[in-house]
Structure formats: structure tokens, C-alpha cells
Amino acid sequence: MFRFAAITLLAATAFAGAASAADLCKPAATPVSEAQVMQMLTEKGYKDVKLGKDEGCIEAKGHNAAGKRVEVYIDPTTGEIVKVKGA
């Protein structure tokens, strides 16, 4: 019984985490351009940035102004940063 409960709890936690990440960004009918995203990140001091997509967000991997490796999640509709990992 304990084993089943532990597996169920682990699965629920994994799905809850995925759902919250997916809620950060919604698909955009007219997404911001990569050039706009790169300009915004450069103005904020980010360097060595590579862009991709993750969970509906624009994902930027690079270094912040302090030189620390970070992942930045950007809303594709507004171009605003919604989450930063590693800062």
C-alpha cells in the first residue's frame, strides 16, 4: 500500500510541475520576433544567448550581466520575461 501511495504522489508532483510551467506562456497569434527578443536581452545585459522554445515560451539560454549561466523564459506575445532559472 505504501509503495502505491508513494508512486501516486510522485506522479502527481511531476504532472503538477509540468502544468505550472505550461501556464507561463500561451501561444501567440503574432509572436515577437527573435530580433526583438535578442535586443531586449542585450539591453538587460544578457550575453552568449541562444534562443529556443519550451512549454510555449521563448527560451533563452546564456549568461546574465554577472556572468552566471541562466535560462530565461519570455512570453511570445508580450516579449516580457516571465521566469529566470539560475540567477
XYZ file of C-alpha atoms in Angstrom:
87
model
C 0.000 0.000 0.000
C 2.785 2.428 0.928
C 4.578 1.757 -2.369
C 1.430 2.556 -4.396
C 0.876 5.778 -2.433
C 4.486 6.859 -2.970
C 4.291 6.227 -6.723
C 0.982 8.078 -6.968
C 2.381 11.061 -5.054
C 5.486 11.157 -7.236
C 3.425 11.062 -10.440
C 1.085 13.804 -9.201
C 4.040 16.015 -8.313
C 5.586 15.544 -11.751
C 2.357 16.430 -13.542
C 1.715 19.444 -11.286
C 5.155 20.849 -12.087
C 4.624 20.414 -15.818
C 1.236 22.104 -15.694
C 2.552 25.159 -13.888
C 5.401 25.573 -16.401
C 2.940 25.366 -19.281
C 0.839 28.135 -17.700
C 3.667 30.666 -18.026
C 3.134 31.336 -21.726
C 0.280 30.968 -24.167
C 0.734 30.542 -27.935
C 0.848 33.869 -29.743
C -1.009 34.641 -32.953
C 1.612 37.299 -33.652
C 4.744 36.405 -31.696
C 7.521 38.902 -31.035
C 10.462 38.482 -33.393
C 13.763 36.888 -32.445
C 15.446 40.222 -33.190
C 13.191 41.994 -30.667
C 13.900 39.346 -28.026
C 17.657 39.496 -28.626
C 17.632 43.317 -28.446
C 15.692 43.279 -25.155
C 18.030 40.671 -23.624
C 21.146 42.534 -24.791
C 19.819 45.769 -23.264
C 19.348 43.910 -19.964
C 22.961 42.670 -20.037
C 22.497 39.065 -21.185
C 25.321 37.606 -23.300
C 26.026 34.489 -25.394
C 22.280 33.932 -25.832
C 20.795 31.021 -27.786
C 17.037 31.066 -28.400
C 14.648 28.132 -28.463
C 11.125 27.223 -27.396
C 9.923 25.476 -24.262
C 6.377 24.942 -22.959
C 5.033 27.689 -25.248
C 7.629 30.212 -24.069
C 10.629 31.564 -25.904
C 13.583 30.101 -24.020
C 16.899 31.956 -23.962
C 19.998 30.219 -22.600
C 23.053 32.331 -21.917
C 24.784 34.408 -19.245
C 23.361 37.263 -17.213
C 25.167 40.561 -16.600
C 27.027 38.978 -13.650
C 28.301 36.168 -15.915
C 26.139 33.434 -14.371
C 24.606 30.810 -16.683
C 20.820 31.274 -16.826
C 17.697 30.167 -18.653
C 15.236 32.971 -19.340
C 11.617 32.314 -20.322
C 9.915 35.003 -22.389
C 6.234 35.400 -23.200
C 5.926 35.115 -27.008
C 3.056 37.622 -27.137
C 4.400 40.443 -24.970
C 8.145 39.808 -25.106
C 8.301 40.102 -21.312
C 10.481 37.880 -19.135
C 8.206 35.563 -17.128
C 10.811 33.388 -15.391
C 14.570 33.186 -14.883
C 16.308 29.980 -13.752
C 19.813 30.011 -12.356
C 20.027 33.666 -11.355
